[in-house]
Amino acid sequence: MSQITRTIAGCSFKCGSFYFTNSLCVSLRPVYNLSICHSFGTLHSGARSSFCLPFSISRSKPNVLCRTPSVKFTPSLTLVRPAGHSHWHNIRHIKESKDALKQKTSQDVVRKIKLAAREGGSVNPKLNSRLARVLEEGKARDVSNVTMMEVLKRMEKGKDMKGASVFVEAIGIGNCMVIVETYTDRPKWIRQEVQHVMKQYGGRIGEAGTSAHSFNFKGIVYLVKDQEKPMSEDEAFEVAIEVGAEDVMQGLNDDGQDTFQLICDPKQLHAVKKALEGRGFKPDTARLEFIPHVFTKLDEASLEVASRMLDGLEAVEEVVRVYDNIES
C-alpha cells in the first residue's frame, strides 16, 4: 500500500492497485468500489474492517496527494466483483467451444475414414475413390494429416479391423424409433454408451425387435448423378429393374453428393453392383441399411431434442451409422 503515483494529470491517483480521484464521491472500477469524501478526510464505503494509509490531501494543492505519517485516513473497504465474467472466463469458454468443435470434426472424419476403408475394401486411396474423397474432406476441415494417416496405418495392420457389427435398438423422445449401427469388439460397452446418451434426452435402449419393426433391412447401391450425362428418375428406375433392384430413391451420400439409390434384397446387393458395373456405371457405395416404413411425427421442441440426441449418438466412438424414423 506504500506505492502512490499520480496517473492522470490534475485528478487521478494510484495507491497500489487502487485508483481514486479528488472528487466528492467516485466509484473505483473494475476491481473494487470505493468512495472518497475529502471534506472529512476519510476514504470509506461501509465495510467493517479498516486500515491506515500514510498520505494526506494538500490544502494548497488539492490535486496533489502528499505522503505523511502524521495524517491518517481510515478507509473501510467493500470488495465488489464486477458484473459479468472475467476475461479469462470468457477466453476459457471460447477455447473450450473451439476445442470441442475441433474434436468433433476430427471424430467425424476418422469415422468416415474407417467406413470408407471397410466398405471400399482398401486403405489405399488410389484404389478406393471414396476414401480419397474423405481424406480430401479431412484436409479441407483442418484435420491433422498425422491423425488421418495413423488411422489408415492401424487399419492396414488390422488393429482397427477387429470386431463385428453390433446393432443397438432404442426408443427416443416422442416414441421415435432408433437403430444404432456400430462396429466394435466391446458389445457390452457400446450398449452402455448408447444407453447413456439416450437417457440424457429422454430415451432408452431396448432388446432386439424394439424398433426394428419400423424399418426394412435392404441393400442399397449409390450412384452419383452425372452432371454431364443427367439421368431422369424414370431412366434410373428402368436401369434398376434391369440389374435386379426393387426400387429407386434419390438422396445424398455420406459426402453430400446427389445420388440415385437403388434398393434391393440384401442377398442381391453384390450381384446388383456387379450388374451396374457391367453396364458402364461406377457405383459409389454398396451397403446394407435400415429404411423406415413407419414414421413418427414430432413437434418443434421434440425435434430439437431429437437432433441433439442423434448428434450425441453419432459422436460415440465405434458408432458407424444412426437410423431413425422421424418424419421430415
mmCIF file of C-alpha atoms in Angstrom:
data_model
loop_
_atom_site.group_PDB
_atom_site.id
_atom_site.type_symbol
_atom_site.label_atom_id
_atom_site.label_comp_id
_atom_site.label_asym_id
_atom_site.label_seq_id
_atom_site.Cartn_x
_atom_site.Cartn_y
_atom_site.Cartn_z
ATOM 1 C CA MET A 1 0.000 0.000 0.000
ATOM 2 C CA SER A 2 3.040 2.312 0.072
ATOM 3 C CA GLN A 3 3.174 2.934 -3.673
ATOM 4 C CA ILE A 4 1.493 6.286 -4.503
ATOM 5 C CA THR A 5 1.718 7.688 -8.026
ATOM 6 C CA ARG A 6 -0.127 10.361 -9.957
ATOM 7 C CA THR A 7 -1.666 8.711 -13.018
ATOM 8 C CA ILE A 8 -3.903 11.306 -14.670
ATOM 9 C CA ALA A 9 -2.959 14.983 -14.658
ATOM 10 C CA GLY A 10 -4.855 17.007 -12.104
ATOM 11 C CA CYS A 11 -7.258 14.482 -10.679
ATOM 12 C CA SER A 12 -6.449 10.767 -10.667
ATOM 13 C CA PHE A 13 -4.058 8.858 -8.410
ATOM 14 C CA LYS A 14 -2.926 5.303 -7.799
ATOM 15 C CA CYS A 15 -2.303 3.693 -4.454
ATOM 16 C CA GLY A 16 -1.056 0.143 -5.001
ATOM 17 C CA SER A 17 -3.768 -1.339 -7.219
ATOM 18 C CA PHE A 18 -6.410 1.217 -6.125
ATOM 19 C CA TYR A 19 -7.439 4.198 -8.241
ATOM 20 C CA PHE A 20 -9.329 7.201 -6.897
ATOM 21 C CA THR A 21 -9.857 10.868 -7.684
ATOM 22 C CA ASN A 22 -10.151 14.129 -5.761
ATOM 23 C CA SER A 23 -13.903 14.419 -6.121
ATOM 24 C CA LEU A 24 -16.795 14.197 -3.724
ATOM 25 C CA CYS A 25 -17.633 10.605 -4.468
ATOM 26 C CA VAL A 26 -16.382 8.244 -7.168
ATOM 27 C CA SER A 27 -16.605 4.544 -7.858
ATOM 28 C CA LEU A 28 -13.451 2.525 -8.328
ATOM 29 C CA ARG A 29 -13.676 0.197 -11.354
ATOM 30 C CA PRO A 30 -13.282 -2.504 -12.385
ATOM 31 C CA VAL A 31 -11.988 -4.326 -9.285
ATOM 32 C CA TYR A 32 -13.399 -2.555 -6.252
ATOM 33 C CA ASN A 33 -15.997 0.083 -5.439
ATOM 34 C CA LEU A 34 -14.625 2.814 -3.131
ATOM 35 C CA SER A 35 -15.692 6.350 -2.360
ATOM 36 C CA ILE A 36 -13.759 9.371 -1.068
ATOM 37 C CA CYS A 37 -15.143 12.289 0.865
ATOM 38 C CA HIS A 38 -12.261 14.759 1.397
ATOM 39 C CA SER A 39 -14.355 17.154 3.472
ATOM 40 C CA PHE A 40 -13.961 14.645 6.309
ATOM 41 C CA GLY A 41 -10.572 13.377 5.121
ATOM 42 C CA THR A 42 -11.850 9.810 5.085
ATOM 43 C CA LEU A 43 -11.929 7.137 2.420
ATOM 44 C CA HIS A 44 -14.832 4.844 3.099
ATOM 45 C CA SER A 45 -17.545 2.592 1.782
ATOM 46 C CA GLY A 46 -19.106 0.905 4.779
ATOM 47 C CA ALA A 47 -17.161 -2.288 5.410
ATOM 48 C CA ARG A 48 -16.405 -3.420 8.944
ATOM 49 C CA SER A 49 -12.599 -3.643 8.816
ATOM 50 C CA SER A 50 -10.244 -0.704 8.254
ATOM 51 C CA PHE A 51 -6.578 0.114 7.730
ATOM 52 C CA CYS A 52 -4.378 3.239 7.629
ATOM 53 C CA LEU A 53 -2.822 4.823 4.584
ATOM 54 C CA PRO A 54 0.213 7.176 5.115
ATOM 55 C CA PHE A 55 -0.890 10.067 2.912
ATOM 56 C CA SER A 56 -2.977 13.260 3.070
ATOM 57 C CA ILE A 57 -4.516 15.778 0.677
ATOM 58 C CA SER A 58 -2.603 19.025 0.242
ATOM 59 C CA ARG A 59 -4.804 22.045 1.034
ATOM 60 C CA SER A 60 -2.689 24.385 -1.128
ATOM 61 C CA LYS A 61 -2.660 21.924 -3.998
ATOM 62 C CA PRO A 62 -5.876 19.920 -3.753
ATOM 63 C CA ASN A 63 -4.965 17.776 -6.764
ATOM 64 C CA VAL A 64 -1.721 16.569 -5.207
ATOM 65 C CA LEU A 65 -1.503 13.642 -2.835
ATOM 66 C CA CYS A 66 1.209 14.025 -0.146
ATOM 67 C CA ARG A 67 2.756 11.194 1.839
ATOM 68 C CA THR A 68 2.752 11.917 5.545
ATOM 69 C CA PRO A 69 2.700 9.604 8.546
ATOM 70 C CA SER A 70 1.023 12.274 10.699
ATOM 71 C CA VAL A 71 -2.312 12.362 8.953
ATOM 72 C CA LYS A 72 -4.121 9.066 8.679
ATOM 73 C CA PHE A 73 -7.148 8.167 6.678
ATOM 74 C CA THR A 74 -9.183 5.285 7.980
ATOM 75 C CA PRO A 75 -10.824 3.750 4.952
ATOM 76 C CA SER A 76 -13.417 0.985 5.108
ATOM 77 C CA LEU A 77 -13.429 -1.295 2.087
ATOM 78 C CA THR A 78 -16.114 -3.386 0.463
ATOM 79 C CA LEU A 79 -14.758 -5.761 -2.162
ATOM 80 C CA VAL A 80 -17.209 -5.982 -5.035
ATOM 81 C CA ARG A 81 -16.702 -8.212 -8.070
ATOM 82 C CA PRO A 82 -17.635 -6.536 -11.351
ATOM 83 C CA ALA A 83 -20.708 -7.729 -13.193
ATOM 84 C CA GLY A 84 -20.252 -10.310 -15.909
ATOM 85 C CA HIS A 85 -17.462 -12.796 -16.433
ATOM 86 C CA SER A 86 -13.767 -12.266 -16.102
ATOM 87 C CA HIS A 87 -11.551 -12.004 -19.157
ATOM 88 C CA TRP A 88 -10.124 -15.472 -18.525
ATOM 89 C CA HIS A 89 -13.612 -16.892 -18.018
ATOM 90 C CA ASN A 90 -14.606 -15.700 -21.476
ATOM 91 C CA ILE A 91 -11.371 -16.897 -23.058
ATOM 92 C CA ARG A 92 -11.689 -20.299 -21.412
ATOM 93 C CA HIS A 93 -15.233 -20.866 -22.690
ATOM 94 C CA ILE A 94 -14.334 -19.694 -26.187
ATOM 95 C CA LYS A 95 -11.338 -22.039 -26.146
ATOM 96 C CA GLU A 96 -13.454 -24.924 -24.831
ATOM 97 C CA SER A 97 -16.016 -24.313 -27.576
ATOM 98 C CA LYS A 98 -13.351 -24.274 -30.294
ATOM 99 C CA ASP A 99 -11.622 -27.347 -28.870
ATOM 100 C CA ALA A 100 -14.932 -29.229 -28.704
ATOM 101 C CA LEU A 101 -15.736 -28.328 -32.312
ATOM 102 C CA LYS A 102 -12.256 -29.375 -33.455
ATOM 103 C CA GLN A 103 -12.541 -32.687 -31.610
ATOM 104 C CA LYS A 104 -15.987 -33.368 -33.075
ATOM 105 C CA THR A 105 -14.740 -32.587 -36.588
ATOM 106 C CA SER A 106 -11.771 -34.919 -36.124
ATOM 107 C CA GLN A 107 -14.001 -37.723 -34.798
ATOM 108 C CA ASP A 108 -16.374 -37.316 -37.736
ATOM 109 C CA VAL A 109 -13.569 -37.544 -40.304
ATOM 110 C CA VAL A 110 -11.942 -40.530 -38.558
ATOM 111 C CA ARG A 111 -15.308 -42.338 -38.550
ATOM 112 C CA LYS A 112 -15.724 -41.670 -42.280
ATOM 113 C CA ILE A 113 -12.188 -42.921 -42.986
ATOM 114 C CA LYS A 114 -12.898 -46.212 -41.212
ATOM 115 C CA LEU A 115 -16.203 -46.621 -43.039
ATOM 116 C CA ALA A 116 -14.701 -45.821 -46.423
ATOM 117 C CA ALA A 117 -11.832 -48.270 -45.871
ATOM 118 C CA ARG A 118 -14.086 -51.112 -44.685
ATOM 119 C CA GLU A 119 -16.804 -50.650 -47.288
ATOM 120 C CA GLY A 120 -14.388 -49.781 -50.108
ATOM 121 C CA GLY A 121 -12.206 -52.797 -49.357
ATOM 122 C CA SER A 122 -8.878 -50.935 -49.332
ATOM 123 C CA VAL A 123 -6.858 -48.495 -47.231
ATOM 124 C CA ASN A 124 -5.127 -47.241 -50.375
ATOM 125 C CA PRO A 125 -6.830 -44.037 -51.592
ATOM 126 C CA LYS A 126 -5.586 -44.757 -55.135
ATOM 127 C CA LEU A 127 -7.684 -47.920 -55.150
ATOM 128 C CA ASN A 128 -10.561 -46.524 -53.082
ATOM 129 C CA SER A 129 -12.088 -43.367 -54.550
ATOM 130 C CA ARG A 130 -14.427 -42.866 -51.609
ATOM 131 C CA LEU A 131 -11.519 -42.977 -49.179
ATOM 132 C CA ALA A 132 -9.653 -40.459 -51.334
ATOM 133 C CA ARG A 133 -12.613 -38.057 -51.115
ATOM 134 C CA VAL A 134 -12.797 -38.443 -47.318
ATOM 135 C CA LEU A 135 -9.095 -37.637 -46.974
ATOM 136 C CA GLU A 136 -9.595 -34.517 -49.093
ATOM 137 C CA GLU A 137 -12.519 -33.556 -46.881
ATOM 138 C CA GLY A 138 -10.331 -34.002 -43.797
ATOM 139 C CA LYS A 139 -7.707 -31.650 -45.221
ATOM 140 C CA ALA A 140 -10.375 -29.076 -46.073
ATOM 141 C CA ARG A 141 -11.710 -29.275 -42.500
ATOM 142 C CA ASP A 142 -8.220 -28.815 -40.991
ATOM 143 C CA VAL A 143 -7.930 -32.322 -39.585
ATOM 144 C CA SER A 144 -4.311 -33.233 -38.945
ATOM 145 C CA ASN A 145 -2.771 -35.337 -41.712
ATOM 146 C CA VAL A 146 -0.878 -37.247 -38.994
ATOM 147 C CA THR A 147 -4.216 -38.226 -37.409
ATOM 148 C CA MET A 148 -5.665 -39.486 -40.692
ATOM 149 C CA MET A 149 -2.522 -41.438 -41.677
ATOM 150 C CA GLU A 150 -2.362 -43.043 -38.220
ATOM 151 C CA VAL A 151 -5.917 -44.370 -38.651
ATOM 152 C CA LEU A 152 -5.023 -45.897 -42.033
ATOM 153 C CA LYS A 153 -1.830 -47.463 -40.637
ATOM 154 C CA ARG A 154 -3.776 -49.059 -37.790
ATOM 155 C CA MET A 155 -6.366 -50.403 -40.220
ATOM 156 C CA GLU A 156 -3.662 -51.738 -42.537
ATOM 157 C CA LYS A 157 -2.160 -53.661 -39.608
ATOM 158 C CA GLY A 158 -5.598 -54.938 -38.688
ATOM 159 C CA LYS A 159 -5.777 -53.176 -35.325
ATOM 160 C CA ASP A 160 -8.949 -51.292 -36.246
ATOM 161 C CA MET A 161 -10.429 -54.099 -38.350
ATOM 162 C CA LYS A 162 -11.147 -56.382 -35.411
ATOM 163 C CA GLY A 163 -14.716 -56.588 -34.219
ATOM 164 C CA ALA A 164 -18.187 -57.135 -35.618
ATOM 165 C CA SER A 165 -21.302 -55.189 -36.469
ATOM 166 C CA VAL A 166 -23.491 -54.681 -33.402
ATOM 167 C CA PHE A 167 -26.928 -53.073 -33.668
ATOM 168 C CA VAL A 168 -28.474 -51.332 -30.664
ATOM 169 C CA GLU A 169 -32.208 -50.611 -30.833
ATOM 170 C CA ALA A 170 -33.711 -47.743 -28.881
ATOM 171 C CA ILE A 171 -36.751 -45.526 -28.392
ATOM 172 C CA GLY A 172 -36.249 -41.781 -28.303
ATOM 173 C CA ILE A 173 -38.342 -38.737 -27.419
ATOM 174 C CA GLY A 174 -41.905 -38.868 -28.719
ATOM 175 C CA ASN A 175 -41.548 -42.637 -29.204
ATOM 176 C CA CYS A 176 -39.383 -42.206 -32.281
ATOM 177 C CA MET A 177 -37.545 -45.386 -33.249
ATOM 178 C CA VAL A 178 -33.764 -45.521 -33.449
ATOM 179 C CA ILE A 179 -31.270 -48.152 -34.561
ATOM 180 C CA VAL A 180 -27.588 -47.531 -33.841
ATOM 181 C CA GLU A 181 -25.161 -49.435 -36.048
ATOM 182 C CA THR A 182 -21.735 -49.960 -34.506
ATOM 183 C CA TYR A 183 -18.551 -51.820 -35.340
ATOM 184 C CA THR A 184 -16.919 -52.984 -32.142
ATOM 185 C CA ASP A 185 -15.304 -55.783 -30.200
ATOM 186 C CA ARG A 186 -16.892 -54.433 -26.980
ATOM 187 C CA PRO A 187 -20.653 -55.073 -27.299
ATOM 188 C CA LYS A 188 -21.441 -54.530 -23.602
ATOM 189 C CA TRP A 189 -19.512 -51.265 -23.520
ATOM 190 C CA ILE A 190 -21.190 -49.903 -26.649
ATOM 191 C CA ARG A 191 -24.662 -50.647 -25.250
ATOM 192 C CA GLN A 192 -23.777 -48.752 -22.083
ATOM 193 C CA GLU A 193 -22.543 -45.775 -24.115
ATOM 194 C CA VAL A 194 -25.697 -45.682 -26.233
ATOM 195 C CA GLN A 195 -27.859 -46.017 -23.132
ATOM 196 C CA HIS A 196 -26.033 -43.089 -21.530
ATOM 197 C CA VAL A 197 -26.783 -40.812 -24.492
ATOM 198 C CA MET A 198 -30.398 -41.952 -24.773
ATOM 199 C CA LYS A 199 -31.058 -41.254 -21.096
ATOM 200 C CA GLN A 200 -29.762 -37.709 -21.479
ATOM 201 C CA TYR A 201 -32.521 -36.979 -23.989
ATOM 202 C CA GLY A 202 -35.414 -38.883 -22.505
ATOM 203 C CA GLY A 203 -34.913 -42.158 -24.347
ATOM 204 C CA ARG A 204 -33.857 -45.707 -23.590
ATOM 205 C CA ILE A 205 -32.370 -48.733 -25.297
ATOM 206 C CA GLY A 206 -34.351 -51.919 -25.782
ATOM 207 C CA GLU A 207 -33.955 -55.537 -26.723
ATOM 208 C CA ALA A 208 -33.853 -56.914 -30.259
ATOM 209 C CA GLY A 209 -37.096 -56.054 -32.056
ATOM 210 C CA THR A 210 -37.801 -52.910 -30.022
ATOM 211 C CA SER A 211 -37.556 -50.621 -33.044
ATOM 212 C CA ALA A 212 -36.643 -52.905 -35.949
ATOM 213 C CA HIS A 213 -40.324 -53.405 -36.808
ATOM 214 C CA SER A 214 -40.430 -49.817 -38.106
ATOM 215 C CA PHE A 215 -37.655 -50.467 -40.663
ATOM 216 C CA ASN A 216 -36.934 -52.658 -43.670
ATOM 217 C CA PHE A 217 -33.443 -54.114 -43.912
ATOM 218 C CA LYS A 218 -32.307 -53.586 -47.514
ATOM 219 C CA GLY A 219 -29.277 -53.412 -49.737
ATOM 220 C CA ILE A 220 -28.593 -50.003 -51.303
ATOM 221 C CA VAL A 221 -26.288 -49.193 -54.192
ATOM 222 C CA TYR A 222 -25.435 -45.498 -54.540
ATOM 223 C CA LEU A 223 -24.966 -43.957 -57.981
ATOM 224 C CA VAL A 224 -23.675 -40.374 -58.015
ATOM 225 C CA LYS A 225 -25.651 -38.300 -60.514
ATOM 226 C CA ASP A 226 -23.620 -37.459 -63.592
ATOM 227 C CA GLN A 227 -23.973 -33.747 -64.306
ATOM 228 C CA GLU A 228 -22.629 -34.127 -67.827
ATOM 229 C CA LYS A 229 -24.967 -37.009 -68.680
ATOM 230 C CA PRO A 230 -28.032 -36.445 -66.480
ATOM 231 C CA MET A 231 -30.432 -39.333 -65.993
ATOM 232 C CA SER A 232 -34.098 -38.945 -65.105
ATOM 233 C CA GLU A 233 -35.744 -40.869 -62.285
ATOM 234 C CA ASP A 234 -37.704 -42.948 -64.800
ATOM 235 C CA GLU A 235 -34.497 -43.886 -66.592
ATOM 236 C CA ALA A 236 -32.876 -44.758 -63.273
ATOM 237 C CA PHE A 237 -35.853 -46.975 -62.408
ATOM 238 C CA GLU A 238 -35.529 -48.816 -65.738
ATOM 239 C CA VAL A 239 -31.852 -49.438 -65.026
ATOM 240 C CA ALA A 240 -32.731 -50.667 -61.526
ATOM 241 C CA ILE A 241 -35.194 -53.237 -62.891
ATOM 242 C CA GLU A 242 -32.647 -54.423 -65.459
ATOM 243 C CA VAL A 243 -29.966 -55.083 -62.822
ATOM 244 C CA GLY A 244 -32.309 -56.779 -60.338
ATOM 245 C CA ALA A 245 -33.086 -53.927 -57.939
ATOM 246 C CA GLU A 246 -36.557 -53.344 -56.477
ATOM 247 C CA ASP A 247 -36.875 -49.572 -56.296
ATOM 248 C CA VAL A 248 -35.054 -46.246 -56.637
ATOM 249 C CA MET A 249 -34.779 -43.326 -54.220
ATOM 250 C CA GLN A 250 -32.972 -40.025 -54.518
ATOM 251 C CA GLY A 251 -30.864 -38.512 -51.756
ATOM 252 C CA LEU A 252 -27.383 -37.590 -50.583
ATOM 253 C CA ASN A 253 -24.486 -39.918 -49.923
ATOM 254 C CA ASP A 254 -22.077 -39.548 -46.992
ATOM 255 C CA ASP A 255 -20.118 -36.937 -48.937
ATOM 256 C CA GLY A 256 -23.201 -34.783 -49.578
ATOM 257 C CA GLN A 257 -23.440 -35.665 -53.291
ATOM 258 C CA ASP A 258 -26.753 -36.129 -55.093
ATOM 259 C CA THR A 259 -27.329 -39.807 -55.809
ATOM 260 C CA PHE A 260 -29.763 -42.367 -57.103
ATOM 261 C CA GLN A 261 -30.107 -45.114 -54.507
ATOM 262 C CA LEU A 262 -31.012 -48.492 -55.955
ATOM 263 C CA ILE A 263 -32.778 -50.621 -53.346
ATOM 264 C CA CYS A 264 -32.532 -54.383 -53.465
ATOM 265 C CA ASP A 265 -32.784 -57.551 -51.414
ATOM 266 C CA PRO A 266 -29.777 -57.823 -49.071
ATOM 267 C CA LYS A 267 -28.729 -61.089 -50.675
ATOM 268 C CA GLN A 268 -28.663 -59.457 -54.121
ATOM 269 C CA LEU A 269 -26.518 -56.471 -53.157
ATOM 270 C CA HIS A 270 -23.275 -57.754 -54.668
ATOM 271 C CA ALA A 271 -24.998 -59.005 -57.838
ATOM 272 C CA VAL A 272 -26.739 -55.648 -58.409
ATOM 273 C CA LYS A 273 -23.468 -53.771 -58.001
ATOM 274 C CA LYS A 274 -21.683 -56.062 -60.464
ATOM 275 C CA ALA A 275 -24.530 -55.734 -62.965
ATOM 276 C CA LEU A 276 -24.292 -51.922 -62.808
ATOM 277 C CA GLU A 277 -20.535 -52.044 -63.359
ATOM 278 C CA GLY A 278 -21.121 -54.338 -66.335
ATOM 279 C CA ARG A 279 -23.324 -51.633 -67.888
ATOM 280 C CA GLY A 280 -20.651 -48.973 -67.521
ATOM 281 C CA PHE A 281 -21.847 -47.405 -64.252
ATOM 282 C CA LYS A 282 -19.491 -46.678 -61.372
ATOM 283 C CA PRO A 283 -21.328 -47.334 -58.085
ATOM 284 C CA ASP A 284 -20.165 -45.042 -55.300
ATOM 285 C CA THR A 285 -21.088 -47.292 -52.374
ATOM 286 C CA ALA A 286 -22.946 -50.541 -51.832
ATOM 287 C CA ARG A 287 -24.081 -51.439 -48.328
ATOM 288 C CA LEU A 288 -26.877 -52.778 -46.121
ATOM 289 C CA GLU A 289 -29.107 -50.235 -44.408
ATOM 290 C CA PHE A 290 -32.322 -49.843 -42.447
ATOM 291 C CA ILE A 291 -35.027 -47.921 -44.326
ATOM 292 C CA PRO A 292 -38.005 -46.717 -42.241
ATOM 293 C CA HIS A 293 -41.508 -47.621 -43.406
ATOM 294 C CA VAL A 294 -43.359 -46.473 -40.267
ATOM 295 C CA PHE A 295 -42.737 -42.829 -39.372
ATOM 296 C CA THR A 296 -43.029 -40.771 -36.173
ATOM 297 C CA LYS A 297 -44.002 -37.090 -36.299
ATOM 298 C CA LEU A 298 -42.529 -34.781 -33.659
ATOM 299 C CA ASP A 299 -43.282 -31.187 -32.687
ATOM 300 C CA GLU A 300 -40.608 -28.492 -32.973
ATOM 301 C CA ALA A 301 -39.420 -28.774 -29.368
ATOM 302 C CA SER A 302 -39.098 -32.559 -29.625
ATOM 303 C CA LEU A 303 -37.342 -32.267 -32.983
ATOM 304 C CA GLU A 304 -34.686 -30.083 -31.356
ATOM 305 C CA VAL A 305 -34.123 -32.644 -28.590
ATOM 306 C CA ALA A 306 -34.061 -35.490 -31.125
ATOM 307 C CA SER A 307 -31.482 -33.647 -33.205
ATOM 308 C CA ARG A 308 -29.159 -33.292 -30.203
ATOM 309 C CA MET A 309 -29.744 -36.954 -29.347
ATOM 310 C CA LEU A 310 -28.731 -38.098 -32.838
ATOM 311 C CA ASP A 311 -25.643 -35.867 -32.741
ATOM 312 C CA GLY A 312 -24.708 -37.373 -29.387
ATOM 313 C CA LEU A 313 -25.092 -40.916 -30.710
ATOM 314 C CA GLU A 314 -23.004 -40.216 -33.801
ATOM 315 C CA ALA A 315 -20.245 -38.817 -31.588
ATOM 316 C CA VAL A 316 -19.901 -42.102 -29.677
ATOM 317 C CA GLU A 317 -16.704 -43.941 -30.544
ATOM 318 C CA GLU A 318 -17.283 -47.021 -32.751
ATOM 319 C CA VAL A 319 -20.730 -45.862 -33.908
ATOM 320 C CA VAL A 320 -20.957 -46.350 -37.661
ATOM 321 C CA ARG A 321 -24.381 -45.010 -38.541
ATOM 322 C CA VAL A 322 -27.614 -43.984 -36.814
ATOM 323 C CA TYR A 323 -31.054 -44.683 -38.323
ATOM 324 C CA ASP A 324 -34.317 -43.072 -37.233
ATOM 325 C CA ASN A 325 -37.934 -42.997 -38.376
ATOM 326 C CA ILE A 326 -38.582 -39.312 -37.676
ATOM 327 C CA GLU A 327 -40.845 -37.793 -40.302
ATOM 328 C CA SER A 328 -39.045 -34.982 -42.107
#
